[in-house]
PDB file of C-alpha atoms in Angstrom:
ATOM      1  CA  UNK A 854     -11.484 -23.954  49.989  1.00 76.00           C
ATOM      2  CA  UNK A 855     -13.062 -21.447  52.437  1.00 81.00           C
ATOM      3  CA  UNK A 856      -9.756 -18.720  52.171  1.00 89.00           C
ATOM      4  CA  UNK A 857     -10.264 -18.995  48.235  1.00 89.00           C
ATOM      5  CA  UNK A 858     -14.158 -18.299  48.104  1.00 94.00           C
ATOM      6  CA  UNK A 859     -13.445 -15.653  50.541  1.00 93.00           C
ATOM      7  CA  UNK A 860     -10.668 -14.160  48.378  1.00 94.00           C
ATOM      8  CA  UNK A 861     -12.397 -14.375  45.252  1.00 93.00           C
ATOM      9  CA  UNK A 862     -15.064 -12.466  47.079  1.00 95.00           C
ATOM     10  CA  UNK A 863     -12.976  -9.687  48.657  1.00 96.00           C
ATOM     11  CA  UNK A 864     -10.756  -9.675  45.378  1.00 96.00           C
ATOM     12  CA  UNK A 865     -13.668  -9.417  43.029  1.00 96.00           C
ATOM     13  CA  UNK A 866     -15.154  -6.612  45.418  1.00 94.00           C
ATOM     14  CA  UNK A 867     -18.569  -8.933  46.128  1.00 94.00           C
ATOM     15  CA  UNK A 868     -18.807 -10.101  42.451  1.00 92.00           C
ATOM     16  CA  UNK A 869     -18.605  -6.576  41.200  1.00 95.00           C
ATOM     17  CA  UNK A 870     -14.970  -7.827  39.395  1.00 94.00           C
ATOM     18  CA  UNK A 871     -17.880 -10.567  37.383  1.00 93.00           C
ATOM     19  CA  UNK A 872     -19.810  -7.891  35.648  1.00 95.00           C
ATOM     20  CA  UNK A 873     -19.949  -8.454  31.537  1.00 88.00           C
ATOM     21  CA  UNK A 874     -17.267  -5.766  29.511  1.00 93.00           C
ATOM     22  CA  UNK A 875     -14.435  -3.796  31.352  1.00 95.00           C
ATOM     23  CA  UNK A 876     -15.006  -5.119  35.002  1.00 96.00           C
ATOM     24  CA  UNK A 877     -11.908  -2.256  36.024  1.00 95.00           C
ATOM     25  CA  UNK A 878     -14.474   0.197  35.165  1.00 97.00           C
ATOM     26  CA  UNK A 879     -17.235  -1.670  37.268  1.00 97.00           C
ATOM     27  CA  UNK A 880     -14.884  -1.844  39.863  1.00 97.00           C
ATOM     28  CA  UNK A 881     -14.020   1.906  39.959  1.00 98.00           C
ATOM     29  CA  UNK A 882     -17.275   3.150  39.368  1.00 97.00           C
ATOM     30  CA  UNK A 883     -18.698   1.235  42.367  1.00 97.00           C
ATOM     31  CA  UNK A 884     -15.422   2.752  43.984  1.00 97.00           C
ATOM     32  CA  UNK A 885     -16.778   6.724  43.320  1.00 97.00           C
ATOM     33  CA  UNK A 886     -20.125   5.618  44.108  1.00 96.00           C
ATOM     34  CA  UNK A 887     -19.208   4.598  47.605  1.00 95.00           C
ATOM     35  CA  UNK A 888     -17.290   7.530  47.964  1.00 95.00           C
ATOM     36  CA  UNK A 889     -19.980   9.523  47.344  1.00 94.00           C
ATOM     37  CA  UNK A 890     -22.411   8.053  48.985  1.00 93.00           C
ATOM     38  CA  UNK A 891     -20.158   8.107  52.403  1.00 89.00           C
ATOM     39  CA  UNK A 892     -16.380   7.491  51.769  1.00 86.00           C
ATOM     40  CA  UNK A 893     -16.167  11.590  51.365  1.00 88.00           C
ATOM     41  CA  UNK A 894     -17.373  12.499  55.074  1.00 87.00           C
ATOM     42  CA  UNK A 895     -14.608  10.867  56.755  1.00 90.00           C
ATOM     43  CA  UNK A 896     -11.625  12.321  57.970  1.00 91.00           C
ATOM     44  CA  UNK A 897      -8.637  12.138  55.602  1.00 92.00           C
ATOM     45  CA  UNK A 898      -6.649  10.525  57.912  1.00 94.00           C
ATOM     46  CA  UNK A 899      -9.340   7.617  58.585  1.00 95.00           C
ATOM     47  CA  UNK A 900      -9.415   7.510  54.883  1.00 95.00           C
ATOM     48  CA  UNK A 901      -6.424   6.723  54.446  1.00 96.00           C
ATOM     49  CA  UNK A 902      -6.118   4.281  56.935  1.00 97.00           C
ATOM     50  CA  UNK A 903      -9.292   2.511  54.390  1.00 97.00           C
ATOM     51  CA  UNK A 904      -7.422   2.685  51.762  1.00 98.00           C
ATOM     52  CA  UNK A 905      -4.358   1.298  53.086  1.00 98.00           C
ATOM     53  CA  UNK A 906      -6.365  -1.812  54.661  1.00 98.00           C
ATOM     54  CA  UNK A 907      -8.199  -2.686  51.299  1.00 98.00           C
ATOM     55  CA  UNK A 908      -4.698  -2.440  50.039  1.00 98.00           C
ATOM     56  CA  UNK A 909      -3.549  -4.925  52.522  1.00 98.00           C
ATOM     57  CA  UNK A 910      -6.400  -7.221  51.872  1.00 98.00           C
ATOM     58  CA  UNK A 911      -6.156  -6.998  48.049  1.00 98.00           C
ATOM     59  CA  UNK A 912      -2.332  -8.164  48.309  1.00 98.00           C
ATOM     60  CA  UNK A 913      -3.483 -11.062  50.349  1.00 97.00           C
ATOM     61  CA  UNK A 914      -6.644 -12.114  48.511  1.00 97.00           C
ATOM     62  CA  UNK A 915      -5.128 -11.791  45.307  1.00 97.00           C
ATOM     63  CA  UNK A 916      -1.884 -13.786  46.214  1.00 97.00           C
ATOM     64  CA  UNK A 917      -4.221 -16.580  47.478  1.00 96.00           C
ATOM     65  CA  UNK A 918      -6.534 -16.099  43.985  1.00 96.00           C
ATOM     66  CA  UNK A 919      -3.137 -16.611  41.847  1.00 96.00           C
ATOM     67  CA  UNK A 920      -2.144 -19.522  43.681  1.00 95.00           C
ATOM     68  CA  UNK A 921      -5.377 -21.062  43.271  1.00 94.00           C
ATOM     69  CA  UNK A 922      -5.738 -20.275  39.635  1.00 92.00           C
ATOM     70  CA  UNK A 923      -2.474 -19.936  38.291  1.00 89.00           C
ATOM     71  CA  UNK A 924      -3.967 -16.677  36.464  1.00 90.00           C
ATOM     72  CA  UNK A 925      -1.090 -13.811  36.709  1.00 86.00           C
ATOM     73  CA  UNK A 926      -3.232 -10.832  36.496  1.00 85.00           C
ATOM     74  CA  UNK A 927      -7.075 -11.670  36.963  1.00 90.00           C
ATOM     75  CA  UNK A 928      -9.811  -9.252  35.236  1.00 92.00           C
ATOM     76  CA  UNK A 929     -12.418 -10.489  38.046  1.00 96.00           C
ATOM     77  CA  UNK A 930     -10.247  -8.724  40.541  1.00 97.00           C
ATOM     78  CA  UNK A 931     -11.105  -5.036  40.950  1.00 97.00           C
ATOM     79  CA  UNK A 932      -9.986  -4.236  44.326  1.00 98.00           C
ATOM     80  CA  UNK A 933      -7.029  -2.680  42.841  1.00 97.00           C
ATOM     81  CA  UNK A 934      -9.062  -0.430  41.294  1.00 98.00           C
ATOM     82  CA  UNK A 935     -10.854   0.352  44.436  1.00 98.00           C
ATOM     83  CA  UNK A 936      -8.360   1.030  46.591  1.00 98.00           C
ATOM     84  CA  UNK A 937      -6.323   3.143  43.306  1.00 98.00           C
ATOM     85  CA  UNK A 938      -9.631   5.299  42.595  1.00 98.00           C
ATOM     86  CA  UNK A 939     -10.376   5.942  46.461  1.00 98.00           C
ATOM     87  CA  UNK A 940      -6.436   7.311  46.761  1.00 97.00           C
ATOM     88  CA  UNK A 941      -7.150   9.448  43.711  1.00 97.00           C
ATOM     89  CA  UNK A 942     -10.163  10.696  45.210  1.00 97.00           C
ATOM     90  CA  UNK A 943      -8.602  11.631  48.665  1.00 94.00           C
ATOM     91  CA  UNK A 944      -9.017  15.153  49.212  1.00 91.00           C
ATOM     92  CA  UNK A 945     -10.721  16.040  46.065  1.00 91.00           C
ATOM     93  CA  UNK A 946     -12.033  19.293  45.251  1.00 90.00           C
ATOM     94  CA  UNK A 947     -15.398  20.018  45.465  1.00 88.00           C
ATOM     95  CA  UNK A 948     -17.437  19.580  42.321  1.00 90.00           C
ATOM     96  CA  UNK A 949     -19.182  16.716  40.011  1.00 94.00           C
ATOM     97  CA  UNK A 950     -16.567  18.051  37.311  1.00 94.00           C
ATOM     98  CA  UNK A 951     -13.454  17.227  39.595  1.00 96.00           C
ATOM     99  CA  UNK A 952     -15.242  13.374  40.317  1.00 97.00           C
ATOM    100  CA  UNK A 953     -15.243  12.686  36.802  1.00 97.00           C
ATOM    101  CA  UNK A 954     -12.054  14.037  36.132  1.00 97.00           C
ATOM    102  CA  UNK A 955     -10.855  12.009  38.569  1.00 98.00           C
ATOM    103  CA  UNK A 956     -12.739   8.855  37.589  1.00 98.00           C
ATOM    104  CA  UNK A 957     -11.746   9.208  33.826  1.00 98.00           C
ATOM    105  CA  UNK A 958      -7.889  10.414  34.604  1.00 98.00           C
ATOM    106  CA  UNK A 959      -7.660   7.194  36.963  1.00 98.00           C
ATOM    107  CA  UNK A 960      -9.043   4.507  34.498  1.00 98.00           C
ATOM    108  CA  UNK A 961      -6.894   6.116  31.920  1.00 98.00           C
ATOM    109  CA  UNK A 962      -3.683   5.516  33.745  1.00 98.00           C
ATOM    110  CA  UNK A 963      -4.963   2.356  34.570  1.00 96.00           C
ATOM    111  CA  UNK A 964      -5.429   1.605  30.837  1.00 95.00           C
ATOM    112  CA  UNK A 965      -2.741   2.813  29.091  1.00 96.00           C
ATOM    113  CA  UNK A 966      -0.333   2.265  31.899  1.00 94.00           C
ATOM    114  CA  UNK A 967       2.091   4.591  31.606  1.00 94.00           C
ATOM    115  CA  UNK A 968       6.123   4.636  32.905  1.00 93.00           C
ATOM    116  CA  UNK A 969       6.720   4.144  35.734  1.00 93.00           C
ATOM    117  CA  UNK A 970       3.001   2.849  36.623  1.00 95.00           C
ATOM    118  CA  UNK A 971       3.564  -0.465  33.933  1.00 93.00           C
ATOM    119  CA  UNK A 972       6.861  -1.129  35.979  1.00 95.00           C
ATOM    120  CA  UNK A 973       5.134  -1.845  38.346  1.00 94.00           C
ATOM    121  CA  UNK A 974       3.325  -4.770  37.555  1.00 90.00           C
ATOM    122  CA  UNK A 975       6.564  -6.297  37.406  1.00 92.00           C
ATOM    123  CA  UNK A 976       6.559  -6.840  41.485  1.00 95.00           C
ATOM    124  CA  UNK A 977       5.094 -10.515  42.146  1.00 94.00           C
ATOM    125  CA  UNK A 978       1.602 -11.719  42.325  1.00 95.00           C
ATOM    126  CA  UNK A 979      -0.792 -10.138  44.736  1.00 94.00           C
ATOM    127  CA  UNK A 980       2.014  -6.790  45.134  1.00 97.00           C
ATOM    128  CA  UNK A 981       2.340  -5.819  41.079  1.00 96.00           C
ATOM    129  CA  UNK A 982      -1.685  -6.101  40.895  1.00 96.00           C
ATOM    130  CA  UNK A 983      -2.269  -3.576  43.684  1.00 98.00           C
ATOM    131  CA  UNK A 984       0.786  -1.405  43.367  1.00 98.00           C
ATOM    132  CA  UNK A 985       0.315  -0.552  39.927  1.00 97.00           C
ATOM    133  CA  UNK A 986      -3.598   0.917  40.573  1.00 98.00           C
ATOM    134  CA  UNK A 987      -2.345   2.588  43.721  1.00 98.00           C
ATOM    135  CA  UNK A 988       0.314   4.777  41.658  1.00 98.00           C
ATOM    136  CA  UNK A 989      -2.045   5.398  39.164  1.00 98.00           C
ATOM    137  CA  UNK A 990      -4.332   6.546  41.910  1.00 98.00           C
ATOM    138  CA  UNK A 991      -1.377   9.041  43.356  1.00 98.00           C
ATOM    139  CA  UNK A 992      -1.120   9.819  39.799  1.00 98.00           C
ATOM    140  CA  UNK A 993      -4.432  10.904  39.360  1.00 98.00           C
ATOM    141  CA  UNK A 994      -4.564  12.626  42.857  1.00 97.00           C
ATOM    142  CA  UNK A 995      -1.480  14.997  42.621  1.00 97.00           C
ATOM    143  CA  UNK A 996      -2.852  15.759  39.050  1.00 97.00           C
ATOM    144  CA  UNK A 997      -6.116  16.509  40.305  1.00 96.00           C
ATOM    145  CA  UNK A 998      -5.155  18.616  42.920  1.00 94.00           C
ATOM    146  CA  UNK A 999      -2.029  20.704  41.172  1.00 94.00           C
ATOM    147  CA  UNK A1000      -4.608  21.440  38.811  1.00 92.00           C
ATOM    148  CA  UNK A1001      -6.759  22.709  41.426  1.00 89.00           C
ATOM    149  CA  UNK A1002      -4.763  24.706  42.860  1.00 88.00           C
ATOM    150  CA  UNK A1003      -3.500  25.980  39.473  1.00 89.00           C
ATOM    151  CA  UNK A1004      -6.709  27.070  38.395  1.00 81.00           C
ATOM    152  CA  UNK A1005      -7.881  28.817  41.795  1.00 63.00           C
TER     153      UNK A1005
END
């Protein structure tokens, strides 16, 4: 019973997942927050290696929350959206504007889920929750940045 509390408290991002009305949102916002707040000061490189263990961990606690619950796809669990908004945020420009672009682009692909990301969801349990925030998070990010570099 310990590995499922433990998971639902990883998965939910420490009960962030159990906030009232579009707990993806919750989850992502909390995401840019810590990003502000620190994430951006790290290297890229030891970013990424964050992303890719809260990736790890999602697939993990998530698999153990489905087998638990029987629940495919969860609404509590929101570490898909954190580790999908962090990898759209990697390397972002500077500027407030380029944050919420990237915060509104991100839960917009998330939403609407568009080919391939709904595919995606296809993959079993723990994988097709992460997998399809994490290519909506590339998504956002190589938007974000051809933009950038477009407009510079």
């Amino acid at each position: 019973m310990l590995r499922v509390e433990l998971s639902e408290w990883l998965a939910t991002c420490f009960k962030i997942g159990h906030l009232p009305i579009a707990p993806g949102t919750w989850g992502s916002l909390a995401a840019v927050i810590g990003w502000w707040l620190w994430l951006q000061y790290l290297y890229p490189l030891v970013f990424i290696v964050l992303i890719i263990t809260i990736f790890i961990i999602g697939v993990f606690a998530t698999n153990i929350i489905i087998d638990h619950t029987g629940e495919k796809d969860p609404s509590r669990i929101v570490i898909d959206e954190v580790a999908g908004q962090w990898l759209g945020l990697l390397v972002l420009p500077d500027g407030a504007l380029y944050i919420a672009a990237a915060f509104i682009l991100f839960r917009l692909l998330d939403i609407i889920k568009p080919w391939p990301i709904w595919q995606l969801e296809k993959f079993p349990k723990g994988w097709g929750v992460m997998l399809d925030d994490m290519l909506a998070g590339s998504l956002t990010l190589g938007l974000i940045q051809g933009y950038s570099r477009l407009v510079v």
